[in-house]
Tab-separated table of C-alpha atoms and ligand atoms in Angstrom:
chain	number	residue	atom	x	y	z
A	1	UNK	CA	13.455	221.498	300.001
A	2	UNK	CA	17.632	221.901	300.153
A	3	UNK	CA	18.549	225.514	301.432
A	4	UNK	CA	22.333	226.787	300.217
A	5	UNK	CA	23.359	229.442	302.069
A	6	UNK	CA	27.003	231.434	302.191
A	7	UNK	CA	28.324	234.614	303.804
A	8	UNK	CA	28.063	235.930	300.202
A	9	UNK	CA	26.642	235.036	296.730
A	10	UNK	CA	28.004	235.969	293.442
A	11	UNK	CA	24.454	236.743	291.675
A	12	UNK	CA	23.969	238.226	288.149
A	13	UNK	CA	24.050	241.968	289.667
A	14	UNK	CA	26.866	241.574	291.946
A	15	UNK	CA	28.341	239.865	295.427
A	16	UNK	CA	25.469	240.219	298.009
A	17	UNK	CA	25.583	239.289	301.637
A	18	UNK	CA	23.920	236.595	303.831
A	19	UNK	CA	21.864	234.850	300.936
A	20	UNK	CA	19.950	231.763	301.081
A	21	UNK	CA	18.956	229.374	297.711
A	22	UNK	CA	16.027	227.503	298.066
A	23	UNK	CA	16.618	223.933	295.811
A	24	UNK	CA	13.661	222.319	294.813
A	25	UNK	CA	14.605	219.144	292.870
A	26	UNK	CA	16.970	220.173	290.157
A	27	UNK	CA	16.064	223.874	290.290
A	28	UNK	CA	16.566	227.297	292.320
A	29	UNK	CA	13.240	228.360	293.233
A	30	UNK	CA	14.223	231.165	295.027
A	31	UNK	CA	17.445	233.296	295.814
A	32	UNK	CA	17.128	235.924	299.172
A	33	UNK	CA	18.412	236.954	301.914
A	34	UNK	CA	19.004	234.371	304.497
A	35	UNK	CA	16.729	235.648	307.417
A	36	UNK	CA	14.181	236.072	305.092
A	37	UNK	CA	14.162	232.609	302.994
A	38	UNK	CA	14.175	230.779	306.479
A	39	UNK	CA	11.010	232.674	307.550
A	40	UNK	CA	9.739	231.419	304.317
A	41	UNK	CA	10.433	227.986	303.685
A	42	UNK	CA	10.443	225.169	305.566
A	43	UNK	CA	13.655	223.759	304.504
A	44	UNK	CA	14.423	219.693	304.954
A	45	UNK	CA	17.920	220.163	304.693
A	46	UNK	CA	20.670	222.826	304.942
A	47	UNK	CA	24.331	223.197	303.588
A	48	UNK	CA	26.780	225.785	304.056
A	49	UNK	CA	28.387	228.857	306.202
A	50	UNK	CA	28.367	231.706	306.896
A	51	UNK	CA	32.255	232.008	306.004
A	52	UNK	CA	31.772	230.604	302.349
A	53	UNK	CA	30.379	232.261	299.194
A	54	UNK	CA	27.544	230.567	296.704
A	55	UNK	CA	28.786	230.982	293.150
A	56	UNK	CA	27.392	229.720	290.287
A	57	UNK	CA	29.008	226.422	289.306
A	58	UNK	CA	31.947	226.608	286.816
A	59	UNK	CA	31.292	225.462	283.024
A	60	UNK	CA	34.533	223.629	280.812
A	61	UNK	CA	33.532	224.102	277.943
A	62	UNK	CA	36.272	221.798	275.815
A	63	UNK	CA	38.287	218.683	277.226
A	64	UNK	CA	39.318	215.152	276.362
A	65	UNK	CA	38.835	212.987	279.050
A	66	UNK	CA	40.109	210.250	276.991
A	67	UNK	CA	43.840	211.857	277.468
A	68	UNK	CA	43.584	212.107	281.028
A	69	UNK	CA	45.989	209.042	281.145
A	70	UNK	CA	48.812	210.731	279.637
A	71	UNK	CA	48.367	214.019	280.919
A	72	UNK	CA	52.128	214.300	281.848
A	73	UNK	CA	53.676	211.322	279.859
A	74	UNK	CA	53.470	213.176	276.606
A	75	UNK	CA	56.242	215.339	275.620
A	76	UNK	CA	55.994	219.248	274.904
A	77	UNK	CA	55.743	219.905	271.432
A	78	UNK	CA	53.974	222.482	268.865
A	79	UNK	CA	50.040	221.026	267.849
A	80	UNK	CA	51.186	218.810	265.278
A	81	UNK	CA	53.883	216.437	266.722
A	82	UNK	CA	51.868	216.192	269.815
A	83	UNK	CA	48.584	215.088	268.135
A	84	UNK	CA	50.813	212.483	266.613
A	85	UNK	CA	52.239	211.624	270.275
A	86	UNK	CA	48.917	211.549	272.098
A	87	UNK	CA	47.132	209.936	269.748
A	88	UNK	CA	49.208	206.711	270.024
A	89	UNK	CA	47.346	206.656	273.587
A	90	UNK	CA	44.314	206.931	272.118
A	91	UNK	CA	44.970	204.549	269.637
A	92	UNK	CA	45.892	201.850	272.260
A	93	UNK	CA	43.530	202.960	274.530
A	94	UNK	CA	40.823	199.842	275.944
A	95	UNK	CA	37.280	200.058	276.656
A	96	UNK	CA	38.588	199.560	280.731
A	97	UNK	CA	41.047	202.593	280.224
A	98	UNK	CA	38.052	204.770	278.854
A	99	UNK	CA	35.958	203.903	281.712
A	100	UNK	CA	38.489	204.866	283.848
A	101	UNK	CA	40.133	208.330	282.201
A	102	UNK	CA	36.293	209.426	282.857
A	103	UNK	CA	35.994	208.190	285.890
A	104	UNK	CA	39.324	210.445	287.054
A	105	UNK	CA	38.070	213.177	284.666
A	106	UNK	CA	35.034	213.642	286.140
A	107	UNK	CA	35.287	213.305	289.862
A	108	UNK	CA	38.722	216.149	289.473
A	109	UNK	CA	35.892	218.534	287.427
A	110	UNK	CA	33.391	217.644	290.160
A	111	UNK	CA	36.288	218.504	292.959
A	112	UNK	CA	37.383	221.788	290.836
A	113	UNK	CA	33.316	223.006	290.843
A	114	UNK	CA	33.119	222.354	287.453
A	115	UNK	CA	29.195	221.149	286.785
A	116	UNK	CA	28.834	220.769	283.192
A	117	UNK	CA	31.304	220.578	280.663
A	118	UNK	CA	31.854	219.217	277.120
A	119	UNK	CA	34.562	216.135	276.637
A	120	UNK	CA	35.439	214.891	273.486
A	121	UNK	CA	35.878	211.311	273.763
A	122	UNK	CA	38.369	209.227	271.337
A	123	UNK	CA	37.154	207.848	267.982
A	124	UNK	CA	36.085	204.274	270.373
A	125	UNK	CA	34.072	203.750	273.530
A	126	UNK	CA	32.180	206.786	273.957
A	127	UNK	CA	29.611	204.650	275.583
A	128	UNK	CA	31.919	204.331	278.577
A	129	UNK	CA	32.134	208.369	278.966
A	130	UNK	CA	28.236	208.548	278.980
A	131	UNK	CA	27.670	205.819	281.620
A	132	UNK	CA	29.770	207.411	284.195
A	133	UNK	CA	28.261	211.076	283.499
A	134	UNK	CA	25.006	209.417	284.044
A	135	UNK	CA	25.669	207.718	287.295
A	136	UNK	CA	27.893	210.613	288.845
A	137	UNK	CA	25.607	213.739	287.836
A	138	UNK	CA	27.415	216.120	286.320
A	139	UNK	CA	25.387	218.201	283.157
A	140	UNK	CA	27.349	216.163	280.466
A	141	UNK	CA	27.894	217.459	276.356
A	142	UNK	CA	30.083	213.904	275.171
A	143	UNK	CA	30.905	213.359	271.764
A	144	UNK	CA	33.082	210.784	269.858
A	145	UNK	CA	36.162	211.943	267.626
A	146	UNK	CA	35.655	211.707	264.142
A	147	UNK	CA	38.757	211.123	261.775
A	148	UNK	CA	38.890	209.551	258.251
A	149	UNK	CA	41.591	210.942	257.086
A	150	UNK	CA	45.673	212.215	258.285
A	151	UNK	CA	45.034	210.021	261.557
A	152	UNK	CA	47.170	206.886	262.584
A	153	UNK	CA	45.866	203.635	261.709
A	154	UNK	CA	44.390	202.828	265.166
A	155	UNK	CA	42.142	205.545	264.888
A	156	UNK	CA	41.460	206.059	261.314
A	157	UNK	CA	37.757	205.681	260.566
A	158	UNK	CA	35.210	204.414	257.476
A	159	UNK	CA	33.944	207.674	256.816
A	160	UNK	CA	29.905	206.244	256.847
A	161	UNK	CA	30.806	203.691	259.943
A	162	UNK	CA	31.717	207.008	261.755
A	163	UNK	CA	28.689	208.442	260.671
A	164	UNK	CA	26.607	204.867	261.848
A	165	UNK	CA	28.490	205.303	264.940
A	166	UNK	CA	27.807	208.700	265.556
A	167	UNK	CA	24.098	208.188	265.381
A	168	UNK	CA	23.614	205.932	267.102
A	169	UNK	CA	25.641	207.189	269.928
A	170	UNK	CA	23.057	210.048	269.559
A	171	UNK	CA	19.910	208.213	269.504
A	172	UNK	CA	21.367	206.198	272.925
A	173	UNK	CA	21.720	209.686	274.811
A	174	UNK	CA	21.007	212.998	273.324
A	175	UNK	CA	18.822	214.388	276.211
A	176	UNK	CA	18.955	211.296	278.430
A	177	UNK	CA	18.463	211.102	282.251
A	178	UNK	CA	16.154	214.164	282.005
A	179	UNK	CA	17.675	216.115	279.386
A	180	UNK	CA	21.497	216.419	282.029
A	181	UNK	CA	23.408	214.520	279.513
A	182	UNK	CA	23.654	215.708	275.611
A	183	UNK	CA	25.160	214.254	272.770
A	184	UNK	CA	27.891	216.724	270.858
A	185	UNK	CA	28.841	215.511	267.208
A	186	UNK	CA	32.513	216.584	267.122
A	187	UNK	CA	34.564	216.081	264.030
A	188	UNK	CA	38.408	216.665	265.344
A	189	UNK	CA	39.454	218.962	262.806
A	190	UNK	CA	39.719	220.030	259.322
A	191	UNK	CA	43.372	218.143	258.674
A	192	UNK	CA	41.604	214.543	259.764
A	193	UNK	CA	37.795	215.147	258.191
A	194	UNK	CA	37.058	214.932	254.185
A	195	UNK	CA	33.808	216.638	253.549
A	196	UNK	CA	31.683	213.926	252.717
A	197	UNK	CA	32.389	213.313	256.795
A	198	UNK	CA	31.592	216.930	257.202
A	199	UNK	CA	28.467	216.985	255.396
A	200	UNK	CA	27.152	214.070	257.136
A	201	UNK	CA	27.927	215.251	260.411
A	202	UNK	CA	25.887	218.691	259.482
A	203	UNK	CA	22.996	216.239	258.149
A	204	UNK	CA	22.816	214.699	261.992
A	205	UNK	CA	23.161	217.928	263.759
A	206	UNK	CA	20.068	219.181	261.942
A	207	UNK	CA	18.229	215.967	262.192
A	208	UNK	CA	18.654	215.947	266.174
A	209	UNK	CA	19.378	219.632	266.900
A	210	UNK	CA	22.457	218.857	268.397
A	211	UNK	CA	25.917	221.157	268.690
A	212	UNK	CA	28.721	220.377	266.705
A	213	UNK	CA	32.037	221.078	268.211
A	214	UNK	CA	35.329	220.981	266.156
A	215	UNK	CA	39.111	222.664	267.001
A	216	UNK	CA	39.858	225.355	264.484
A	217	UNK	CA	42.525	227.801	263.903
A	218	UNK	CA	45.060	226.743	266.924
A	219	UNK	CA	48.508	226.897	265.639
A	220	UNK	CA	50.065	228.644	262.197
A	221	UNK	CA	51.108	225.308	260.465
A	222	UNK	CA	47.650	224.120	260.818
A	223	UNK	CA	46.235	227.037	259.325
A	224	UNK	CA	48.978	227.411	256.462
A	225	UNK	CA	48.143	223.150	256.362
A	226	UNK	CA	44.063	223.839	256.103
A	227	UNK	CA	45.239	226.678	253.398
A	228	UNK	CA	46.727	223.898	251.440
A	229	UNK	CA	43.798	221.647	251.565
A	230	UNK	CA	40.995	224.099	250.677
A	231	UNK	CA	42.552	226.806	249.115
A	232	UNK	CA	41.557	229.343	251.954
A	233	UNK	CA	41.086	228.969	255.949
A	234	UNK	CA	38.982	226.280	257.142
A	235	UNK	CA	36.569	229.095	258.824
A	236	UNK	CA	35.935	229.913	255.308
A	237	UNK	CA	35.841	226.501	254.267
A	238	UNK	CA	33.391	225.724	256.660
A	239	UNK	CA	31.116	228.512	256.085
A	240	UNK	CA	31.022	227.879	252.368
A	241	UNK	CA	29.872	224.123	253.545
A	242	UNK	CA	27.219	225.171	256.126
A	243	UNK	CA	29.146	223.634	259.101
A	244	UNK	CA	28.756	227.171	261.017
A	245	UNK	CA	25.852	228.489	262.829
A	246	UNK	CA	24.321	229.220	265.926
A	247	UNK	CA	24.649	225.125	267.138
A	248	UNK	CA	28.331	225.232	266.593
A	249	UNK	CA	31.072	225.713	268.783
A	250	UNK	CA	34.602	226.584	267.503
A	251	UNK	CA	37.521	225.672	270.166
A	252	UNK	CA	40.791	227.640	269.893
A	253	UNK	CA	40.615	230.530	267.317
A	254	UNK	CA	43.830	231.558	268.266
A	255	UNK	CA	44.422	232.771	264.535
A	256	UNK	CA	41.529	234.848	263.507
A	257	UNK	CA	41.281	237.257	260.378
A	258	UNK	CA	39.113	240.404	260.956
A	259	UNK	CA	37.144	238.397	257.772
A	260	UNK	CA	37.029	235.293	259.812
A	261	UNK	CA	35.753	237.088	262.808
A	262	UNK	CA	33.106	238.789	260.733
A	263	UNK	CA	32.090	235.697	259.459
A	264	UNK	CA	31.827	234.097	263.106
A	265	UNK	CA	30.010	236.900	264.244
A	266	UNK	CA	27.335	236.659	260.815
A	267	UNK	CA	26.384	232.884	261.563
A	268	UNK	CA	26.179	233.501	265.175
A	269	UNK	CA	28.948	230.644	265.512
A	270	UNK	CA	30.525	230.087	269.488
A	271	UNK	CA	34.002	229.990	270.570
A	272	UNK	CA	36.121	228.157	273.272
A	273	UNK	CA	39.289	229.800	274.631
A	274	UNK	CA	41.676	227.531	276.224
A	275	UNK	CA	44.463	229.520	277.587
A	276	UNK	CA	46.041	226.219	279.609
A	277	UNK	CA	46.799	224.919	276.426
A	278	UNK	CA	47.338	227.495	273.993
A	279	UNK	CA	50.016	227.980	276.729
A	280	UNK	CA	51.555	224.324	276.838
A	281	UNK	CA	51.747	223.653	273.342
A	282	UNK	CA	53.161	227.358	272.492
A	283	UNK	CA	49.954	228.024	269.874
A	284	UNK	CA	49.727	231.688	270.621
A	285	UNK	CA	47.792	234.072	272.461
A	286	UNK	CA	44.060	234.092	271.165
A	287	UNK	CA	42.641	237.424	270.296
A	288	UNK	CA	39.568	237.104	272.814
A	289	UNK	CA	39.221	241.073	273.522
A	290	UNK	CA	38.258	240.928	269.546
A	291	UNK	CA	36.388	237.866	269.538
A	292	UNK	CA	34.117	239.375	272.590
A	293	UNK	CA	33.688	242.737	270.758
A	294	UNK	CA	32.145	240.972	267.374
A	295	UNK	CA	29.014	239.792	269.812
A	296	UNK	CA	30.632	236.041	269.435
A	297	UNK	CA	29.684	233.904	272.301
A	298	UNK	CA	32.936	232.764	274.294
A	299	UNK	CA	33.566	230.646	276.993
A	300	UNK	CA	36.616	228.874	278.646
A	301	UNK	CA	38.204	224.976	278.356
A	302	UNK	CA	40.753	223.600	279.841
A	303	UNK	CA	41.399	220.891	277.083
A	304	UNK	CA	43.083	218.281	278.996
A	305	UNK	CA	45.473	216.561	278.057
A	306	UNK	CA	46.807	219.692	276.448
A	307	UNK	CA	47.074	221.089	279.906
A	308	UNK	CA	47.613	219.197	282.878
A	309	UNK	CA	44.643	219.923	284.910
A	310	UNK	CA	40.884	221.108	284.932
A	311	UNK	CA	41.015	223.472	287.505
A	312	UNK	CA	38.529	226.388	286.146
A	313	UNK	CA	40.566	229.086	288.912
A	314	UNK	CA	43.794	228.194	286.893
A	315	UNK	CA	42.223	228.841	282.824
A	316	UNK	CA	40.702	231.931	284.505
A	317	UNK	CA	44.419	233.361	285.658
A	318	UNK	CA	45.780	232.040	282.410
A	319	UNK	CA	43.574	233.728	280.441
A	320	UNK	CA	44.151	236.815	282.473
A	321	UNK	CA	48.220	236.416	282.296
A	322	UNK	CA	48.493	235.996	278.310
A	323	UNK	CA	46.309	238.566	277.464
A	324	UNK	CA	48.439	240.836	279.966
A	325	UNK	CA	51.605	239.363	278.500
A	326	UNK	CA	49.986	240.784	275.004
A	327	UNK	CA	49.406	243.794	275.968
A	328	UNK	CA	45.994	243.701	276.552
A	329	UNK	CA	43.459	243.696	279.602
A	330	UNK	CA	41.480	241.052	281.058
A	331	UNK	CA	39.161	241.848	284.424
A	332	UNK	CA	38.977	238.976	286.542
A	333	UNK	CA	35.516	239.875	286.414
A	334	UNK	CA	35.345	239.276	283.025
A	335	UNK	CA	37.626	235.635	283.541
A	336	UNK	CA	34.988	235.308	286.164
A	337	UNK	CA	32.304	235.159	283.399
A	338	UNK	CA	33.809	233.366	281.060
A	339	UNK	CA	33.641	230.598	283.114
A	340	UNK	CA	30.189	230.657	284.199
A	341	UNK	CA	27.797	232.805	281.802
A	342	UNK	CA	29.668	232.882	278.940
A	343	UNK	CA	30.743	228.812	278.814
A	344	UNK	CA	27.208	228.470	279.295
A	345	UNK	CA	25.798	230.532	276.515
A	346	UNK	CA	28.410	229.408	274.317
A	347	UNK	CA	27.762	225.863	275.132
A	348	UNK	CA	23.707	226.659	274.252
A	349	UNK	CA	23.040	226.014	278.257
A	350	UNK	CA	22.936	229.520	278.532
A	351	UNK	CA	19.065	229.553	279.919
A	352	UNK	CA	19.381	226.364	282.069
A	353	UNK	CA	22.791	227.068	283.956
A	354	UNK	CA	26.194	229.188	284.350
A	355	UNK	CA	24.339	232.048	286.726
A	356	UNK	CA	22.408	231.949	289.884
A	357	UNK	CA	18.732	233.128	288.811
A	358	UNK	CA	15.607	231.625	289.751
A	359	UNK	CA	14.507	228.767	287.401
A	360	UNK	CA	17.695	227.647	286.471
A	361	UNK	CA	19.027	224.265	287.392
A	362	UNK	CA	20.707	224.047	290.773
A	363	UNK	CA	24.232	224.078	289.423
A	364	UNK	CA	25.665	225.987	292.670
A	365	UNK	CA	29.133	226.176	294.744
A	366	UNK	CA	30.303	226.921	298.021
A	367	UNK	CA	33.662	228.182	298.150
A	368	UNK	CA	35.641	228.841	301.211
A	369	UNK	CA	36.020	232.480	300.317
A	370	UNK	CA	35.481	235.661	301.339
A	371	UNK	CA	34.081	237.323	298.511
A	372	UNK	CA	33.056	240.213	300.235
A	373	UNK	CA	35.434	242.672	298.530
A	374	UNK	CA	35.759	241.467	294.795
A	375	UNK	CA	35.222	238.588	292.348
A	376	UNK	CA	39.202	238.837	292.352
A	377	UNK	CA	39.219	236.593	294.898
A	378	UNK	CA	37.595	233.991	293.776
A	379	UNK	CA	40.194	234.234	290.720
A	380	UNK	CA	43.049	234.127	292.881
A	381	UNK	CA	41.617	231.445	295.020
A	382	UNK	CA	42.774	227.579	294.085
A	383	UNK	CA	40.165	224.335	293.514
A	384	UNK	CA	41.368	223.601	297.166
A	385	UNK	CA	38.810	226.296	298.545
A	386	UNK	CA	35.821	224.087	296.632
A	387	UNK	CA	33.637	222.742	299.582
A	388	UNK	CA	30.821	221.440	298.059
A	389	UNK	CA	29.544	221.071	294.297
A	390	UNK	CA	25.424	220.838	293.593
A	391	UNK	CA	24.576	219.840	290.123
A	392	UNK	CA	21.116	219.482	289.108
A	393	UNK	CA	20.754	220.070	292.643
A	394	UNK	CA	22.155	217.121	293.728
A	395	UNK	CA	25.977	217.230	295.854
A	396	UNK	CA	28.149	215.606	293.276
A	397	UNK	CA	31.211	216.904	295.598
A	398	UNK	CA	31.922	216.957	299.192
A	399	UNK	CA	34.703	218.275	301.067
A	400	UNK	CA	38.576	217.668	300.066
A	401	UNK	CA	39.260	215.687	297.151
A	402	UNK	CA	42.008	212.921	297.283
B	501	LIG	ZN1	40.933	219.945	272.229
């Protein structure tokens, strides 16, 4: 049995001191005070300090590993221009080079205490994305993109190969290597998918419970462009189809109706925030006070390549900065949860991972902070203070990352 122990511990009712987690396998079987677990247990191994804090580990809920090669290369622009920019990478991109963006993607979440997360792959070697999650043990949600329509060439897709593709992408790893890694059917978004690719993808998300993930409602000209298309917003659109519900997960939302939100809140649909790159590509400040005040589920993403890293400390002060710059009031508290809880109940982990309760998988950091006087600390802290990262209680991260 692996014993975690820290100075402090950021548990469900607050920071407490000197506490010990007892890992049994994948799982926290208990959570106490130090002097008290040691009495208990006879523990085989033992990591931490008495100077670092155990938090829970950090959830990214939306990113695209498969743009990790261009983070940087790509010029600034509004949503549209720069999907047409970084998709040329994608377009070119080999089965080698998608081995390799999740390689890099992975091991920097891993290094920024990031323990699950969900990556949208490109439209091609998925495969590649799965097989390192697998080997490197991170809790994994991969999908491929699905386009077949308004996409480049490169990428453009038969609308019933995509759906071929798809399922058998799902029937390779939807709960593989003990149920860590999860398939994600994720359509890109409402510009690039007809319906008949819509409808299909809702067919395979029923037939294998799994989520659906899609970007909606980022940027004004791709809500004026979905207008166009359907005659109304895409959220509408999609809840006339059946495309929302409690297995769906809606990244961005930046421009939400009070209708739309009603209609989230109805269907019991999740959201993403990604502040990092609502920031870079100039999309607007998401309404997220609103969004958590309808009962939707919300968690953060950094949605790399958008932004240029995955560091969960910097979403949490972006998300804290443009509300402020808004007018409007984030706690870091609150940031805090997003991250953790709220990812992973909008991410449908929500009773496996994302806080530090008995039962749950072993997803656990140790930060060199002191948390003794506020969860603002950990905010303000950088991914340079992540010592060590546990998933499925086993160290997927140790020590500085180069
Ligand atoms: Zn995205």
């Amino acid at each position: 049995m692996l014993e975690i122990f820290g100075g402090h511990a950021i548990l469900p009712g607050g920071i407490s001191k000197g506490i010990s987690v007892a890992v049994k396998d994948s799982k926290m079987v208990d959570i106490g005070k130090t002097i008290e677990l040691r009495k208990k247990y006879r523990f085989s191994d033992s990591i931490g300090s008495d100077k670092w804090t155990i938090s829970p580990g950090f959830i990214d809920a939306h990113l695209h590993s498969s743009q990790h090669m261009a983070i940087g290369k790509v010029k600034s622009a509004k949503l549209l221009d720069w999907l047409k920019a970084i998709w040329k990478w994608e377009g070119e991109m080999t089965k080698t080079d998608a081995k390799k963006c999740a390689g890099q993607t992975y091991s920097e979440l891993a290094a920024a205490g990031v323990t699950s997360f969900v990556d949208y792959t490109s439209v091609r070697h998925t495969e590649e994305a799965f097989k390192v999650a697998e080997k490197m043990g991170l809790r994994a949600t991969i999908g491929k993109t699905m386009m077949d329509r308004n996409s480049i060439p490169e990428l453009l897709e038969d609308t019933d190969q995509s759906l071929k593709e798809t399922e058998q992408l799902i029937r390779r790893w939807h709960k593989k290597a003990g149920g860590r890694l999860r398939y994600s059917i994720t359509p890109r978004f409402a510009i690039t998918c007809t319906d008949e690719l819509l409808f299909g993808a809702i067919g395979l998300s029923r037939k294998y419970k799994t989520m659906i993930t899609t970007h909606a409602h980022e940027n004004t000209k791709e809500v004026a462009y979905d207008k166009r298309i359907y005659g109304k917003s895409a959220i509408l659109h999609y809840n006339d189809i059946g495309l929302l519900g409690k297995n769906t997960l809606l990244v961005h939302g930046v421009w939400l109706s009070k209708k739309e939100l009603s209609v989230l809140a109805k269907t019991k649909t999740s959201m993403v925030h990604c502040p990092g790159s609502n920031f870079m590509l100039k999309s607007g400040c998401s309404p997220i006070g609103k969004i958590m005040k309808a009962g939707i589920k919300l968690g953060l993403g950094s949605d790399i390549g958008a932004y240029k890293n995955v560091s969960p400390f910097d979403q949490m002060k972006l998300a804290i900065r443009m509300q402020k710059q808004n007018g409007k009031t984030l706690n870091p508290k609150l940031a805090f949860y997003l991250v953790t809880q709220g990812s992973a109940d909008a991410i449908g982990l929500g009773k496996e991972t994302g806080s530090l309760e008995i039962g749950k998988k072993a997803d656990v950091l140790l930060l060199d902070i002191d948390a003794k006087s506020s969860i603002a600390s950990i905010v303000n802290a950088s991914t340079k203070s992540v010592k060590k990262t546990i998933a499925n209680g086993k160290l997927v991260f140790d020590g500085e990352y180069e």
